[in-house]
Coordinates of C-alpha atoms and ligand atoms in Angstrom, one line a residue:
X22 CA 71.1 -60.7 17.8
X23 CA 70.7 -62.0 14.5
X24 CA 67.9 -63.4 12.0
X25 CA 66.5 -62.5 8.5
X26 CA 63.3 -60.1 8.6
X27 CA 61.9 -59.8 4.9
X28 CA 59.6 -56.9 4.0
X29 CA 57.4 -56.2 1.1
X30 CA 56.4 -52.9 0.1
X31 CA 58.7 -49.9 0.6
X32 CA 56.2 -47.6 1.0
X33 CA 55.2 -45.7 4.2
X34 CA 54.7 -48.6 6.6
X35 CA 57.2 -50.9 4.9
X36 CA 60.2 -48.8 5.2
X37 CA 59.3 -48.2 8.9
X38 CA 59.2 -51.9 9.6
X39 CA 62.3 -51.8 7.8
X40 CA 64.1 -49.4 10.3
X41 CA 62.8 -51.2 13.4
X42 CA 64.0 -54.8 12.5
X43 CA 67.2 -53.2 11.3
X44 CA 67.3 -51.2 14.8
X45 CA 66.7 -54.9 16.3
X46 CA 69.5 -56.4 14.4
X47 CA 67.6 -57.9 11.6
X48 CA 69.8 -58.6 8.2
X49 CA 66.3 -57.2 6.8
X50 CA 65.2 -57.7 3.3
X51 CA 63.3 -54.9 1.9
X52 CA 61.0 -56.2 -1.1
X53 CA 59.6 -53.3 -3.4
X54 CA 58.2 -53.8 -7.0
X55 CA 58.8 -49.8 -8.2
X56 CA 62.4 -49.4 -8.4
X57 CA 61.9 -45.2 -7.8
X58 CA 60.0 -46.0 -4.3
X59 CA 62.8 -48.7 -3.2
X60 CA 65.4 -46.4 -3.8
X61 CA 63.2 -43.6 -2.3
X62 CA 62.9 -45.6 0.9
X63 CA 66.9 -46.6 1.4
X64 CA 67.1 -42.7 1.0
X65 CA 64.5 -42.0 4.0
X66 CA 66.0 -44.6 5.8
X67 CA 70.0 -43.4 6.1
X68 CA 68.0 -40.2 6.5
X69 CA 66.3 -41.4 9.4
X70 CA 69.7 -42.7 11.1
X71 CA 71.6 -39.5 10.2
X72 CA 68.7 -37.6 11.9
X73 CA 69.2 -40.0 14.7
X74 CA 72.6 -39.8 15.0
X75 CA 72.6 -35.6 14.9
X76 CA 70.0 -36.1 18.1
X77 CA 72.5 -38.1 20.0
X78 CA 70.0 -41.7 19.9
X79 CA 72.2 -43.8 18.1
X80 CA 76.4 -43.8 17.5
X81 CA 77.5 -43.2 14.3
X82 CA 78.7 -46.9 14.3
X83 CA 75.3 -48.4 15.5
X84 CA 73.7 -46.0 12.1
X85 CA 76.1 -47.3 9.5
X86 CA 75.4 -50.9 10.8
X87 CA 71.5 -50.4 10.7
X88 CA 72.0 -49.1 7.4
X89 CA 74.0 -52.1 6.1
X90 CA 72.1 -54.7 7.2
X91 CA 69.2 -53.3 4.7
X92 CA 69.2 -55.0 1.5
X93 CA 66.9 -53.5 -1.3
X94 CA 64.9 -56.7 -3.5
X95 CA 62.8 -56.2 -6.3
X96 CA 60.8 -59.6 -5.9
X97 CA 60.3 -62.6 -3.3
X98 CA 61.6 -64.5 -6.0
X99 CA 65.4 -62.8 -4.8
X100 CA 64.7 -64.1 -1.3
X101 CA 65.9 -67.3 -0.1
X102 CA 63.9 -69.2 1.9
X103 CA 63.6 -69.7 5.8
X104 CA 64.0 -66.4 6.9
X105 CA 62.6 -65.4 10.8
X106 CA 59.6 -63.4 9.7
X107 CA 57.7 -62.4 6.4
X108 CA 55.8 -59.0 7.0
X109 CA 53.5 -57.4 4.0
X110 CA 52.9 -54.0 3.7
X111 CA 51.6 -53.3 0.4
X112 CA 49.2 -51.2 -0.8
X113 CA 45.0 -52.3 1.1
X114 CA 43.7 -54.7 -1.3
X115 CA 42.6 -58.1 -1.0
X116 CA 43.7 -59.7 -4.3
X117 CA 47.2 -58.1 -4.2
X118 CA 47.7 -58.8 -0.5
X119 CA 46.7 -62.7 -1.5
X120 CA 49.0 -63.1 -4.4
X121 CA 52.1 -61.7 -2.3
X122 CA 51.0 -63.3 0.8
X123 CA 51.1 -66.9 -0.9
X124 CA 54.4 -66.2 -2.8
X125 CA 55.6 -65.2 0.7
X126 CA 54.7 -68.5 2.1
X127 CA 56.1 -70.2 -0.8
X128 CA 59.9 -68.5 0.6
X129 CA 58.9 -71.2 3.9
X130 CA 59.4 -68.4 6.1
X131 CA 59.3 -69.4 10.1
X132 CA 56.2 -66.1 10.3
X133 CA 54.6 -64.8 7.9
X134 CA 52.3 -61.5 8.8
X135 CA 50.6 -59.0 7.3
X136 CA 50.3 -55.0 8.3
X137 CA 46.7 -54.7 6.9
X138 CA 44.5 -52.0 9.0
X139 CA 41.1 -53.1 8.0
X140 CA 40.6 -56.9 5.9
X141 CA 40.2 -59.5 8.2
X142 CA 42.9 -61.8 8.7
X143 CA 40.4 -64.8 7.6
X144 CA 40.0 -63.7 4.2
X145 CA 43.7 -63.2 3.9
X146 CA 44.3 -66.3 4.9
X147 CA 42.0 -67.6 2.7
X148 CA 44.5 -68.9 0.1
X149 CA 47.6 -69.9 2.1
X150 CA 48.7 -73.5 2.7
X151 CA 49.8 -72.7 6.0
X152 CA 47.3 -70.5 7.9
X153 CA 48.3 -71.2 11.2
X154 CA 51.9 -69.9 10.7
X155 CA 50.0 -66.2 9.6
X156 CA 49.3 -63.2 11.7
X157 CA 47.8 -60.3 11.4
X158 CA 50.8 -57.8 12.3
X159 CA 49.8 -54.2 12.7
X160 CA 52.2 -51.4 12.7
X161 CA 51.2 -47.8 13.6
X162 CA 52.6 -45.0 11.6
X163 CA 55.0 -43.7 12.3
X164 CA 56.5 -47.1 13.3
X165 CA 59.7 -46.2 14.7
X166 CA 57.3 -43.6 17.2
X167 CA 54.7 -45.4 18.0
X168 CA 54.9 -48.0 20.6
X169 CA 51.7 -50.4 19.9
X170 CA 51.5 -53.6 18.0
X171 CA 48.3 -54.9 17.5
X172 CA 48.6 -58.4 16.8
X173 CA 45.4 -59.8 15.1
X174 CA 44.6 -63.4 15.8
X175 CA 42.2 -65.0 13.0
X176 CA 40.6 -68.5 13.3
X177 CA 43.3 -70.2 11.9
X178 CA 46.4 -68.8 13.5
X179 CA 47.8 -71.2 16.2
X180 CA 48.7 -70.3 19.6
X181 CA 52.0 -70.8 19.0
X182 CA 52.3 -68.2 15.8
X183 CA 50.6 -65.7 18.7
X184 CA 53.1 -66.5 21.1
X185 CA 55.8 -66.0 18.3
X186 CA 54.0 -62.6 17.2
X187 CA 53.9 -61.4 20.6
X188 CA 57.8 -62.2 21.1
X189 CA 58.4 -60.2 18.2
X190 CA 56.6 -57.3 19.2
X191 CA 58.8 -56.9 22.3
X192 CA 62.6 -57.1 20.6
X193 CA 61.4 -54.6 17.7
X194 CA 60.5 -52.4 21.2
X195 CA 57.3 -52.8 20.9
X196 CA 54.3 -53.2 23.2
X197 CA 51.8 -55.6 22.0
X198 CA 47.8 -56.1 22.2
X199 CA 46.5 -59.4 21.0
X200 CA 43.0 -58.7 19.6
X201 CA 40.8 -61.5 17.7
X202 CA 40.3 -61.5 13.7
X203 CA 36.8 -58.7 14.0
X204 CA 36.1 -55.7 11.5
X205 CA 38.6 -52.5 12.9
X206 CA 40.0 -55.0 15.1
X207 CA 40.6 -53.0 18.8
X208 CA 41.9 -49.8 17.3
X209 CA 40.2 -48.6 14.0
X210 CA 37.1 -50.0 16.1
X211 CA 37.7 -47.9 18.6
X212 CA 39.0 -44.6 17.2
X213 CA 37.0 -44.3 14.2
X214 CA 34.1 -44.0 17.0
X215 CA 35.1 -41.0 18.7
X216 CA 36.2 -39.7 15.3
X217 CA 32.8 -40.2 14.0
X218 CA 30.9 -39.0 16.8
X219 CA 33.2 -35.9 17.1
X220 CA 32.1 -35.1 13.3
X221 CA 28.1 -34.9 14.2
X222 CA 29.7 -33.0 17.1
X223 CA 30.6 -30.0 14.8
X224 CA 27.5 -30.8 12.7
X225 CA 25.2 -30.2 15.1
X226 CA 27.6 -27.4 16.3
X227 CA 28.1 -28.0 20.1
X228 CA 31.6 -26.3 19.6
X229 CA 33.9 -25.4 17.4
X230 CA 36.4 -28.5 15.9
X231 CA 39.5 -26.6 17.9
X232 CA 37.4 -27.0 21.3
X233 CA 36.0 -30.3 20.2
X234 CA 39.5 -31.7 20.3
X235 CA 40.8 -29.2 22.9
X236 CA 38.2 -31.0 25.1
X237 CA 39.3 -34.5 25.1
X238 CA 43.1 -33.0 25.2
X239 CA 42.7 -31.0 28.5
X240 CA 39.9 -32.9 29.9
X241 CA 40.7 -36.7 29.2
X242 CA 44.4 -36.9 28.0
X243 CA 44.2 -37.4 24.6
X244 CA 47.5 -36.6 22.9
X245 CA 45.7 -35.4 20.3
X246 CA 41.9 -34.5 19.2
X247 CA 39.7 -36.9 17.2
X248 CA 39.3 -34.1 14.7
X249 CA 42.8 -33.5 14.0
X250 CA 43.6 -37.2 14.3
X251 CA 40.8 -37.3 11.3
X252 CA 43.3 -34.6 9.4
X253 CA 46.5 -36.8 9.8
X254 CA 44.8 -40.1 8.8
X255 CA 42.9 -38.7 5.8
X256 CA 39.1 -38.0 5.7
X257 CA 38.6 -40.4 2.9
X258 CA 40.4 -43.3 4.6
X259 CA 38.2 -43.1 7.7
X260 CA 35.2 -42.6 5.6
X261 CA 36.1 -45.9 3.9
X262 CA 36.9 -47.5 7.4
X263 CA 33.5 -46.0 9.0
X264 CA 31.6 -47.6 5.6
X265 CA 33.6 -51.4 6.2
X266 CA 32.6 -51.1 9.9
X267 CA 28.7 -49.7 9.0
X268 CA 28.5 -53.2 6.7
X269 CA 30.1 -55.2 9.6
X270 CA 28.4 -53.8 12.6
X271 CA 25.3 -52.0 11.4
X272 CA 24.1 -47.7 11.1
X273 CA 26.5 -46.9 14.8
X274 CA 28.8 -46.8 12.3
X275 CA 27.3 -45.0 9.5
X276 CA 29.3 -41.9 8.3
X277 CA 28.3 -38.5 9.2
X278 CA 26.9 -36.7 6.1
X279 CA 29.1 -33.8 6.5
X280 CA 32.4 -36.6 6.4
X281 CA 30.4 -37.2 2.8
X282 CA 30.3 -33.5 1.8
X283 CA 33.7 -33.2 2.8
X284 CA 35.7 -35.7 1.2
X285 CA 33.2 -35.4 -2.1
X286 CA 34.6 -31.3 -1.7
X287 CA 38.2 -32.8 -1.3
X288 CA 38.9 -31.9 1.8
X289 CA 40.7 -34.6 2.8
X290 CA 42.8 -33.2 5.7
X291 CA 46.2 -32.3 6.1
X292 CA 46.9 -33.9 2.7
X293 CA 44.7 -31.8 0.7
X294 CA 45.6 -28.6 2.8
X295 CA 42.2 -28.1 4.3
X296 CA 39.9 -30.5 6.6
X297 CA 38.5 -29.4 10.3
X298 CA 41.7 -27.6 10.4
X299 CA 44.0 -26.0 7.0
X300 CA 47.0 -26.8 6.9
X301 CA 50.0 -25.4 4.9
X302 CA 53.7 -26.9 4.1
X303 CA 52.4 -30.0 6.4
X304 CA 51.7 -27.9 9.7
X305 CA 47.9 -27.0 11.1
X306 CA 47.4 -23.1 10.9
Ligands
NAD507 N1 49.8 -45.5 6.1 C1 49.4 -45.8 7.3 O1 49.2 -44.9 8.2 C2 49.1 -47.3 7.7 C3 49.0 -47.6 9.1 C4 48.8 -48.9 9.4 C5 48.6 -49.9 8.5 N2 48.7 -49.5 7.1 C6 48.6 -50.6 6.1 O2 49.9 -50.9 5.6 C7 49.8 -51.3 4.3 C8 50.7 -50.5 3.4 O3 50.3 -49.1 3.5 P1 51.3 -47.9 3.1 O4 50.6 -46.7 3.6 O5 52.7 -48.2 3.5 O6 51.2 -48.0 1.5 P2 52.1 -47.3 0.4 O7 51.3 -47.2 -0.8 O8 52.8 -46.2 1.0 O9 53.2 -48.5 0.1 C9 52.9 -49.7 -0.5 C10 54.2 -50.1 -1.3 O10 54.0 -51.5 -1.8 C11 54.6 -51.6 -3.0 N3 54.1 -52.8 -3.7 C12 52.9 -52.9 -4.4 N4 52.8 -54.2 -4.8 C13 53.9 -54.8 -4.4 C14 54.4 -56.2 -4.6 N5 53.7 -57.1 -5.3 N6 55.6 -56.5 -4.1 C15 56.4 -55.6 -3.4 N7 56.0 -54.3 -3.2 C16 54.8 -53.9 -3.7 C17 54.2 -50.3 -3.7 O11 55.0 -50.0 -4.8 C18 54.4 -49.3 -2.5 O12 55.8 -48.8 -2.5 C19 48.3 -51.3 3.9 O13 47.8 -52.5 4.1 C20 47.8 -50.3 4.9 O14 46.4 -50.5 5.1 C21 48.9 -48.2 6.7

């Protein structure tokens, strides 16, 4: 297998992208702006294989190889055109994502996507010349664990570029769902919901946040409890998300007062050390 998978942004998402396509045999281009992060992220990532290699998943052979076909740029003015695919993954803002997302286009790659959780694909698209070739591509951290892509089709993607996306999804391993171009696509949509609604749960104290979440472990499979899932994400990135989907959707989505009080209090979750749960060197108490 062969094929050039470009990158940008190093950070948390990007550099799991990074591992997958390498893990697919990708040459993979890894584009990051802040020379300390890029270098940060070819650390995590030999890291990653070493770890892998220590728990008997990949050969010693099959990690050096990974780790050589990852090539560190610090602009998409060192990529040469034509490569397979074109992924962003920098930081969740509409003018940045625009500007890299049109000099991405400019490299004539054969699919360009972007790894945004929450603008619509529409308005990212906004500026390209070539909006059917673009995708919304959406990763789940931690990428190399978790098996969904959710493939975000906006009104000016052709069927083919869906068809493409789709084909990716499965030789990176994944397992794709192709959703249309609508505010929290299926799975912010979705989860921020339950999240929400588990929040005026413990507001109006029905139970406490460790049988709130116990209860949809035990009782409906859930891998793990909306309020804890709250923790890991960040209270102030759902309360963004719940105030995107409250202007999209309407008040269903308006956040709890007590996610308010929280974040203003900074207790963001596990990042902060304290949320519905405290937390301390990164593990729940
Ligand atoms: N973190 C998550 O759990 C998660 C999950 C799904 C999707 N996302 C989305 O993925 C995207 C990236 O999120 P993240 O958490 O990895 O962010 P991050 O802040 O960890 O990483 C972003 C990286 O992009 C780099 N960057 C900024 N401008 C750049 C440019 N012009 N060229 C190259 N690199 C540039 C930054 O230096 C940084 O290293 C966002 O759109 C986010 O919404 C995040």
């Amino acid at each position: 297998m062969s094929g050039r998978f470009v990158v940008v942004g190093a950070g948390t998402m990007g550099l799991g992208i990074a591992y997958v396509a390498a893990g697919a045999g990708y040459a993979v281009e890894l584009v990051e702006v802040d020379p300390a992060r890029g270098a940060e992220a070819l650390r995590r990532l030999g890291e990653l294989w070493d770890r892998g290699v220590r728990r008997g998943k990949l050969t010693e052979e099959a990690a050096t190889a990974n780790r050589e076909r990852v090539t560190l740029r610090a602009g998409l003015t060192e990529v040469a055109e034509g490569a397979d695919v074109i992924v962003e993954a920098v930081p969740e803002r509409l003018d940045l994502k625009r500007a890299v997302l049109r000099e991405a286009e400019s490299r004539r790659p054969a699919l360009l996507g972007s790894n945004t959780s929450s603008i619509p694909i529409a308005d990212l698209a906004a500026g390209l010349d070539r909006p059917a070739e673009f995708v919304g591509l959406h990763f789940f951290n931690p990428v190399w664990a978790m098996a969904l892509l959710e493939v975000v089709v906006g009104p000016a993607t052709a069927p083919q570029t869906t068809e493409a996306a789709v084909a990716l999804a499965a030789r990176l391993g994944k397992d794709p769902v192709v959703v249309r171009d609508m505010p929290g696509f299926a799975t912010s949509r979705l989860g921020v919901t339950l999240g929400l609604e588990a929040i005026r749960m413990v507001a109006d104290e029905v139970a406490s946040p460790a049988d709130i979440d116990k209860a949809m472990v035990l009782g409906y499979r859930h891998p793990i409890g909306p309020l804890e899932l709250t923790d890991l994400v960040g209270l102030d990135v759902r309360l963004d998300i719940a105030r995107t989907l409250q202007a999209a959707y309407g008040d269903r989505f308006a956040p709890p007062p007590l996610l308010v009080e929280m974040v203003a209090a900074g207790k963001l979750g596990k990042k902060s050390g304290q949320g519905f749960y405290t937390w301390k060197d990164g593990v729940k108490q």
